[in-house]
Coordinates of C-alpha atoms and ligand atoms in Angstrom, one line a residue:
M1 CA 92.5 -112.1 34.8
D2 CA 96.5 -112.3 34.7
K3 CA 98.3 -109.4 33.1
I4 CA 102.0 -109.0 32.0
L5 CA 104.2 -106.2 33.0
V6 CA 107.6 -105.7 30.8
C7 CA 110.0 -102.8 31.7
G8 CA 111.8 -102.2 28.1
G9 CA 115.5 -101.8 27.8
K10 CA 117.2 -104.9 28.7
R11 CA 119.7 -106.7 26.7
L12 CA 118.9 -110.2 26.5
Q13 CA 121.6 -112.7 26.7
G14 CA 122.1 -116.5 27.6
E15 CA 120.8 -119.9 26.7
V16 CA 116.9 -120.7 26.6
V17 CA 115.7 -124.4 25.8
V18 CA 112.7 -124.6 23.2
S19 CA 109.7 -126.5 24.4
G20 CA 108.0 -129.2 22.6
S21 CA 106.0 -128.1 19.6
K22 CA 102.2 -127.3 20.4
N23 CA 101.2 -127.8 16.6
S24 CA 103.0 -130.9 16.4
A25 CA 101.6 -132.4 19.9
L26 CA 97.9 -131.1 19.2
P27 CA 97.4 -133.9 16.0
V28 CA 99.9 -136.5 17.5
L29 CA 97.7 -136.7 20.7
V30 CA 94.5 -136.9 18.6
S31 CA 96.2 -139.6 16.3
S32 CA 96.0 -141.7 19.4
L33 CA 92.3 -142.3 18.9
L34 CA 93.1 -144.6 16.0
T35 CA 94.3 -147.5 18.2
A36 CA 93.2 -149.2 21.0
E37 CA 96.9 -149.6 22.2
Q38 CA 98.9 -147.6 24.5
C39 CA 100.5 -144.5 23.1
A40 CA 103.3 -142.9 25.0
Y41 CA 104.5 -139.2 24.3
Q42 CA 107.3 -137.3 25.6
G43 CA 108.2 -133.6 25.7
I44 CA 104.4 -132.5 25.6
P45 CA 104.2 -128.9 26.4
D46 CA 102.3 -127.6 29.4
L47 CA 99.9 -125.3 27.7
M48 CA 96.4 -124.7 27.6
D49 CA 95.7 -125.7 24.4
I50 CA 97.3 -129.4 25.2
R51 CA 95.0 -129.1 28.3
T52 CA 91.9 -128.7 26.2
T53 CA 92.9 -131.6 23.8
L54 CA 93.4 -133.9 26.9
K55 CA 90.1 -132.8 28.3
L56 CA 88.5 -133.4 25.1
L57 CA 90.2 -137.0 24.7
S58 CA 88.9 -137.8 28.3
S59 CA 85.4 -136.7 27.5
L60 CA 85.4 -139.3 24.8
G61 CA 86.4 -142.1 27.2
V62 CA 90.3 -142.0 26.4
R63 CA 92.6 -142.9 29.6
V64 CA 95.2 -140.2 29.9
E65 CA 98.0 -140.5 32.5
R66 CA 101.1 -138.7 33.4
E67 CA 104.1 -140.9 33.3
Q68 CA 105.8 -141.0 36.8
D69 CA 108.6 -138.7 37.4
S70 CA 107.4 -136.4 34.7
R71 CA 107.4 -132.7 35.4
G72 CA 104.6 -130.4 34.2
L73 CA 102.7 -132.3 31.4
G74 CA 106.0 -133.7 30.2
D75 CA 105.4 -137.4 29.8
L76 CA 101.7 -139.0 29.0
T77 CA 100.6 -142.2 28.2
I78 CA 97.2 -142.4 26.5
R79 CA 94.6 -145.6 25.8
A80 CA 91.8 -145.1 23.5
D81 CA 90.6 -148.9 24.3
H82 CA 87.1 -147.9 25.7
V83 CA 86.0 -145.0 23.8
T84 CA 82.3 -144.2 24.9
K85 CA 81.5 -141.2 23.1
L86 CA 81.9 -139.9 19.5
E87 CA 81.0 -136.2 20.2
A88 CA 83.3 -133.0 20.4
S89 CA 81.1 -130.4 22.1
Y90 CA 80.9 -126.7 21.0
D91 CA 82.5 -125.8 24.5
L92 CA 85.8 -127.4 23.5
V93 CA 85.9 -126.8 19.9
K94 CA 85.2 -123.0 20.2
T95 CA 88.4 -122.6 22.5
M96 CA 90.5 -124.6 20.4
R97 CA 89.9 -125.2 16.6
A98 CA 92.3 -128.0 16.5
S99 CA 89.7 -130.1 18.4
F100 CA 88.3 -130.1 15.0
L101 CA 90.9 -132.9 14.2
V102 CA 88.9 -135.8 16.1
L103 CA 86.8 -136.0 13.1
G104 CA 89.0 -137.9 10.9
P105 CA 90.1 -140.5 13.3
L106 CA 86.6 -140.9 15.1
L107 CA 84.9 -141.4 11.8
S108 CA 87.6 -143.7 10.2
R109 CA 87.8 -146.0 13.4
F110 CA 84.3 -146.1 14.6
G111 CA 82.1 -144.9 11.6
E112 CA 80.8 -142.0 13.0
A113 CA 81.4 -138.8 14.8
R114 CA 79.6 -135.7 15.7
V115 CA 81.8 -132.5 16.0
S116 CA 80.9 -129.1 16.4
T117 CA 82.0 -126.6 13.8
P118 CA 84.7 -124.3 15.1
G119 CA 83.1 -120.7 13.9
G120 CA 85.2 -117.8 13.1
C121 CA 88.0 -116.8 15.2
A122 CA 89.9 -113.3 16.0
I123 CA 92.0 -114.0 12.8
G124 CA 89.6 -114.8 10.4
T125 CA 86.7 -117.0 9.3
R126 CA 88.6 -120.1 9.2
P127 CA 86.4 -122.6 7.5
V128 CA 86.7 -126.5 7.6
N129 CA 85.1 -127.1 4.0
L130 CA 88.3 -128.9 3.0
H131 CA 88.4 -131.2 5.8
L132 CA 84.5 -132.2 4.8
K133 CA 85.2 -132.1 1.2
G134 CA 87.8 -134.6 1.6
L135 CA 86.0 -137.1 3.8
T136 CA 83.1 -136.9 1.5
E137 CA 85.2 -138.0 -1.2
M138 CA 86.1 -140.9 0.9
G139 CA 82.6 -142.0 1.3
A140 CA 81.5 -140.2 4.4
N141 CA 77.8 -139.0 4.6
I142 CA 78.2 -135.3 6.4
D143 CA 75.1 -133.2 7.5
L144 CA 75.4 -130.0 9.5
V145 CA 72.8 -130.1 12.1
H146 CA 72.6 -127.1 14.8
G147 CA 76.1 -126.2 14.6
Y148 CA 77.4 -129.9 14.6
V149 CA 79.3 -131.8 11.7
V150 CA 77.4 -135.4 12.0
A151 CA 79.5 -137.5 9.7
K152 CA 78.6 -141.3 9.4
A153 CA 80.2 -143.8 6.9
T154 CA 79.5 -147.7 7.0
K155 CA 82.7 -147.9 5.1
L156 CA 85.1 -145.2 3.9
H157 CA 87.6 -145.7 0.9
G158 CA 90.6 -144.2 -0.3
A159 CA 90.1 -141.3 -2.6
K160 CA 92.1 -138.8 -4.8
I161 CA 91.4 -135.6 -3.0
Y162 CA 92.8 -132.1 -4.5
L163 CA 93.0 -129.4 -1.6
D164 CA 92.2 -125.8 -3.0
L165 CA 94.5 -124.6 -0.2
P166 CA 97.4 -126.4 1.4
S167 CA 95.7 -126.4 4.6
V168 CA 97.8 -127.7 7.7
G169 CA 94.3 -129.0 9.4
A170 CA 92.8 -130.6 6.5
T171 CA 95.9 -132.4 5.5
E172 CA 96.2 -133.9 9.2
N173 CA 92.6 -134.6 9.6
L174 CA 92.3 -136.6 6.2
M175 CA 95.8 -138.4 6.7
M176 CA 94.5 -139.6 9.8
A177 CA 91.3 -140.8 8.6
A178 CA 92.9 -142.5 5.3
T179 CA 95.2 -144.7 7.6
L180 CA 92.4 -147.3 8.4
V181 CA 90.4 -147.1 5.0
K182 CA 90.4 -149.4 2.5
G183 CA 92.6 -148.5 -0.6
M184 CA 95.0 -145.8 -1.5
T185 CA 94.2 -142.4 -0.8
V186 CA 96.3 -139.4 -2.4
I187 CA 96.4 -135.8 -0.9
E188 CA 97.2 -133.3 -3.7
N189 CA 98.2 -129.7 -2.8
A190 CA 98.8 -131.1 0.8
A191 CA 100.6 -128.8 3.4
K192 CA 104.1 -129.5 3.7
E193 CA 104.7 -128.3 7.3
P194 CA 107.1 -130.1 9.3
E195 CA 104.3 -130.8 11.9
V196 CA 102.6 -132.6 9.0
E197 CA 105.5 -134.7 8.0
E198 CA 105.8 -135.4 11.8
L199 CA 102.3 -136.7 12.2
A200 CA 103.1 -139.0 9.4
T201 CA 106.2 -140.2 11.0
V202 CA 104.0 -141.2 14.3
L203 CA 101.5 -142.8 12.1
N204 CA 104.0 -144.8 10.5
K205 CA 105.5 -145.9 13.7
M206 CA 101.8 -147.1 14.4
G207 CA 101.9 -149.2 11.4
A208 CA 100.5 -146.8 8.8
Q209 CA 101.6 -146.7 5.2
I210 CA 102.2 -143.2 4.4
H211 CA 104.4 -141.7 1.8
G212 CA 105.5 -138.3 0.7
A213 CA 104.5 -136.3 3.7
G214 CA 106.3 -133.1 3.8
S215 CA 105.9 -133.0 -0.4
D216 CA 102.7 -131.7 -1.8
V217 CA 101.4 -135.1 -2.8
V218 CA 100.9 -137.6 0.2
K219 CA 99.9 -141.1 -0.6
I220 CA 98.3 -143.3 2.2
E221 CA 97.7 -147.1 1.7
G222 CA 95.0 -148.0 4.2
V223 CA 95.7 -150.7 6.7
D224 CA 93.4 -152.9 9.0
A225 CA 94.5 -151.5 12.1
L226 CA 97.1 -149.2 13.9
H227 CA 99.3 -150.0 17.0
G228 CA 100.9 -148.3 20.1
V229 CA 103.9 -146.0 19.8
R230 CA 106.5 -144.4 21.8
H231 CA 107.1 -140.8 20.5
R232 CA 109.1 -137.6 21.4
V233 CA 107.6 -134.4 20.4
I234 CA 109.7 -132.2 17.8
P235 CA 110.8 -128.6 19.4
D236 CA 108.5 -125.7 18.7
R237 CA 109.9 -123.8 15.6
I238 CA 107.5 -120.8 16.4
E239 CA 108.5 -120.4 20.0
A240 CA 112.3 -120.9 18.7
G241 CA 111.8 -118.1 16.3
T242 CA 110.1 -116.0 18.9
F243 CA 113.5 -116.1 21.1
M244 CA 115.5 -115.4 17.9
V245 CA 113.5 -112.0 17.5
A246 CA 113.7 -111.3 21.0
A247 CA 117.8 -111.5 20.6
A248 CA 117.6 -109.4 17.7
L249 CA 115.4 -106.8 19.2
T250 CA 117.2 -106.3 22.4
H251 CA 120.9 -106.2 20.5
G252 CA 121.3 -109.4 22.6
D253 CA 122.9 -112.9 22.2
I254 CA 120.8 -116.0 22.7
V255 CA 121.5 -119.4 22.3
V256 CA 118.2 -121.4 21.4
R257 CA 118.6 -124.8 22.4
G258 CA 116.7 -127.4 20.5
A259 CA 116.1 -125.0 17.6
R260 CA 115.8 -126.8 14.3
A261 CA 117.4 -124.6 11.6
D262 CA 116.0 -127.0 9.0
H263 CA 112.6 -126.1 10.0
L264 CA 113.1 -122.4 9.9
E265 CA 115.0 -121.8 6.6
A266 CA 113.1 -118.8 5.4
F267 CA 112.7 -117.1 8.7
L268 CA 116.5 -117.3 9.3
L269 CA 117.1 -116.0 5.8
K270 CA 115.0 -112.8 6.4
L271 CA 116.9 -112.3 10.0
K272 CA 119.9 -112.4 8.2
E273 CA 118.9 -110.1 5.5
A274 CA 118.0 -107.7 8.1
G275 CA 121.5 -107.7 9.5
V276 CA 121.1 -110.2 12.4
T277 CA 124.0 -112.6 13.1
I278 CA 123.0 -116.5 13.0
S279 CA 125.1 -119.4 14.1
I280 CA 123.7 -122.7 13.3
E281 CA 125.5 -125.3 15.5
E282 CA 124.3 -128.7 16.3
G283 CA 121.1 -128.9 18.2
R284 CA 121.2 -125.1 18.5
V285 CA 121.0 -121.4 17.0
R286 CA 122.7 -118.8 18.3
V287 CA 121.5 -115.2 17.2
K288 CA 123.2 -112.0 17.9
G289 CA 121.8 -108.8 17.2
E290 CA 124.5 -106.1 16.5
G291 CA 122.6 -102.7 16.5
R292 CA 119.6 -101.8 14.8
V293 CA 118.3 -103.9 12.2
K294 CA 117.6 -103.0 8.5
G295 CA 113.9 -103.0 7.3
V296 CA 113.1 -105.9 5.1
D297 CA 109.9 -107.2 3.3
V298 CA 108.1 -110.2 4.4
T299 CA 105.5 -112.2 2.9
T300 CA 103.7 -115.0 4.6
L301 CA 103.3 -118.4 2.6
P302 CA 102.6 -121.8 3.5
Y303 CA 105.4 -123.9 4.3
P304 CA 108.6 -123.7 3.3
G305 CA 107.5 -119.9 2.9
F306 CA 107.7 -117.3 5.8
P307 CA 105.3 -118.7 8.5
T308 CA 102.3 -116.6 9.4
D309 CA 102.9 -117.5 13.0
L310 CA 106.0 -115.6 13.2
Q311 CA 104.7 -112.5 11.1
A312 CA 103.4 -110.6 14.1
Q313 CA 106.9 -111.0 15.9
M314 CA 108.9 -109.8 12.8
M315 CA 106.4 -106.9 12.6
V316 CA 107.6 -105.6 16.0
L317 CA 111.3 -106.0 14.7
M318 CA 110.5 -103.7 11.5
A319 CA 108.9 -101.3 14.0
V320 CA 112.2 -100.5 15.4
A321 CA 114.5 -101.1 12.2
D322 CA 116.1 -98.8 10.0
G323 CA 113.9 -98.2 7.0
V324 CA 110.6 -98.8 5.6
S325 CA 109.5 -102.3 5.4
V326 CA 106.0 -104.0 3.9
V327 CA 104.6 -107.0 5.6
T328 CA 102.1 -109.0 3.7
E329 CA 99.7 -111.6 5.2
T330 CA 98.4 -114.2 2.8
I331 CA 97.3 -116.8 5.0
F332 CA 94.6 -115.2 7.5
E333 CA 92.6 -112.3 6.4
N334 CA 92.5 -110.4 9.5
R335 CA 95.7 -111.0 11.3
F336 CA 97.0 -107.4 11.9
M337 CA 95.3 -106.7 15.2
H338 CA 98.6 -106.4 17.0
A339 CA 99.1 -103.4 14.6
Q340 CA 96.8 -101.3 16.4
E341 CA 98.4 -101.9 19.7
L342 CA 101.8 -101.3 18.4
I343 CA 100.5 -97.9 17.3
R344 CA 99.4 -97.2 20.7
M345 CA 103.3 -97.8 21.5
G346 CA 104.3 -95.3 19.1
A347 CA 104.9 -97.4 16.1
D348 CA 104.5 -96.0 12.5
V349 CA 102.4 -98.9 11.0
R350 CA 99.9 -98.1 8.1
L351 CA 97.6 -101.0 7.1
E352 CA 96.4 -101.3 3.5
G353 CA 94.1 -104.4 3.1
N354 CA 96.6 -107.5 3.9
R355 CA 99.7 -105.2 3.7
A356 CA 101.2 -103.3 6.6
I357 CA 103.8 -100.7 5.7
I358 CA 106.2 -99.8 8.5
R359 CA 108.5 -97.0 9.0
G360 CA 111.0 -98.0 11.6
L361 CA 111.7 -95.9 14.5
E362 CA 114.4 -95.7 17.2
S363 CA 112.4 -97.0 19.8
L364 CA 108.7 -97.7 21.1
S365 CA 107.1 -96.4 24.1
G366 CA 105.4 -98.6 27.0
A367 CA 101.8 -98.5 27.2
E368 CA 99.0 -100.4 28.7
I369 CA 97.7 -102.7 25.5
M370 CA 95.6 -105.8 25.3
A371 CA 96.4 -109.1 23.7
T372 CA 93.8 -110.1 20.8
D373 CA 95.1 -113.7 19.7
L374 CA 98.0 -116.3 20.3
R375 CA 100.8 -114.8 18.1
A376 CA 99.6 -111.0 18.5
S377 CA 100.0 -111.5 22.3
V378 CA 103.5 -112.6 22.1
S379 CA 104.5 -109.9 19.8
L380 CA 103.5 -107.4 22.3
V381 CA 105.4 -109.1 25.0
L382 CA 108.4 -108.4 22.6
A383 CA 107.5 -104.8 21.8
G384 CA 107.6 -104.4 25.6
L385 CA 111.1 -105.7 25.8
V386 CA 112.3 -102.7 23.4
A387 CA 109.8 -100.1 24.7
K388 CA 110.7 -97.3 26.9
G389 CA 109.0 -97.4 30.5
N390 CA 106.6 -100.1 31.2
T391 CA 104.1 -102.1 29.4
E392 CA 101.2 -103.7 30.7
I393 CA 99.5 -106.7 28.6
S394 CA 96.2 -107.5 29.5
R395 CA 94.0 -110.9 28.1
I396 CA 97.2 -112.7 28.1
Y397 CA 95.3 -116.0 28.3
H398 CA 95.8 -116.1 24.6
L399 CA 99.7 -116.4 25.7
D400 CA 99.1 -119.3 27.9
R401 CA 97.7 -121.2 25.0
G402 CA 100.8 -121.4 23.1
Y403 CA 103.9 -120.4 25.1
E404 CA 105.3 -122.4 28.2
H405 CA 106.6 -120.3 31.0
I406 CA 107.4 -117.4 28.6
E407 CA 107.8 -114.9 31.5
R408 CA 110.2 -117.3 33.2
K409 CA 112.1 -118.1 30.1
L410 CA 112.3 -114.4 29.3
S411 CA 113.6 -113.4 33.0
A412 CA 116.2 -116.1 33.0
L413 CA 117.5 -114.2 29.7
G414 CA 117.6 -110.8 31.7
A415 CA 114.2 -109.5 30.6
N416 CA 112.4 -107.4 33.4
I417 CA 109.0 -109.1 33.0
Q418 CA 106.5 -110.2 35.7
R419 CA 103.1 -111.9 35.6
I420 CA 100.5 -109.8 38.0
K421 CA 97.9 -112.4 39.0
G422 CA 94.4 -111.0 38.5
Ligands
UD1_501 C1 97.5 -124.3 11.6 C2 98.2 -124.0 12.7 C3 98.4 -122.6 12.9 C4 98.9 -121.8 11.7 C5 98.3 -122.3 10.3 C6 98.9 -121.9 9.1 C7 97.8 -125.9 14.3 C8 97.0 -126.3 15.1 N1 97.5 -124.6 13.8 O1 96.2 -123.9 11.6 O2 99.1 -122.2 14.0 O3 98.8 -120.3 11.7 O4 98.2 -123.7 10.4 O5 100.2 -122.1 9.0 O6 98.7 -126.7 13.5 N2 91.0 -122.9 5.2 C9 90.1 -123.0 4.3 N3 89.4 -124.4 4.2 C10 89.6 -125.2 5.3 C11 90.4 -125.1 6.1 C12 91.5 -124.0 5.9 O7 89.7 -122.2 3.6 O8 88.9 -126.4 5.1 C13 92.1 -121.9 5.2 C14 92.1 -121.0 6.3 O9 90.9 -120.0 6.5 C15 93.2 -120.2 6.5 C16 94.1 -121.4 5.1 O10 93.3 -122.0 4.8 O11 92.8 -118.9 5.7 C17 95.2 -122.0 6.2 O12 94.5 -122.6 7.2 P1 95.2 -124.2 8.0 O13 96.5 -124.3 7.1 O14 94.1 -125.0 7.9 O15 95.6 -123.5 9.3 P2 95.0 -124.4 10.6 O16 95.4 -125.9 10.2 O17 93.8 -124.3 11.1

């Protein structure tokens, strides 16, 4: 297995280009199941999770082709005109929970689907009850058989659905299913994340009638059929935020090209509060770290609150801040696994339930550490950038699920980082 070796202490500077958003690309690729016409997507990031999604779509009989001249995955065309299988296997769903998103589109277009339940994952139990509750309210018959959700519907219909939590995945799954059913579906307490809004934009380009995406009430008037689409994926706000933390941590100066400041408001306000200089320009954000940051308290919340996917990175920044800070995680129950590894690097972190109390220190010290999940792994890379000496991070397959060419991008900014092939 590959490892990443970081030798800390370099100041990062220069320009980095943000890749296409993983969390936007995943549901958008899946939405191609809703039409027999060709869909073309640009800016698809070359990541393990994207490859898993393409493998899943191919296993259903969907044709996936890379457009000519496309570097990496980049530009793809997808055509779901001969779907031969209506099943997502355990193998695919267990490696990537977003595979569960095929349930809504398959059920809505073909009247049945068999999708493995995702099970728990490192950061928590992560159930899918809200996805299932919504589909049941739309008229689906759902059984759990041998670890699979078996869903059938002779005819789905519009419904009024209240989500107990504003789940991103449930909102996306139900929104996709509702595009092709008879009547109006209303999702109340919907997730407002930019990726949800973007999915609605793509579906509307395909002929869907969705209103209110990006607010907490989404209304979908079902239509008879959807058509093909051409769409460029939005920039990855979490990757952008990660480079911004890297600038602040290393007292560097990084221009993050493609970053959408409007998707990162809570996060940017927290960086400013911590004393980081932010300049928002057309199509880019410049972040300058002028000396040690101040400790600030952070609570993760559904969008537009502070994103849970930037919590681990922010904790690293707080570990070397001046003062004490409290990081509270309210979205996932077990998302502090990076804390144990940071403690091995000398950080002063105390965990109390869903709160981490961090006393900032002047520096961390390099160590052999282990990645545990996607965002935790990038936070350990960040910690390596400011640690004294060498940091060796194992189990970095988590990193490859969500960060495109991370070591190349950081090296180009001046980091001393390399991948050791295992
Ligand atoms: C998405 C993102 C992930 C991000 C998360 C929260 C993708 C591919 N992934 O994940 O990076 O961290 O949003 O912003 O876009 N829940 C239930 N029942 C359900 C569904 C969810 O209880 O049926 C709970 C979850 O356990 C969790 C919370 O709701 O505690 C939020 O989960 P959700 O918004 O669904 O996250 P994902 O869509 O899985």
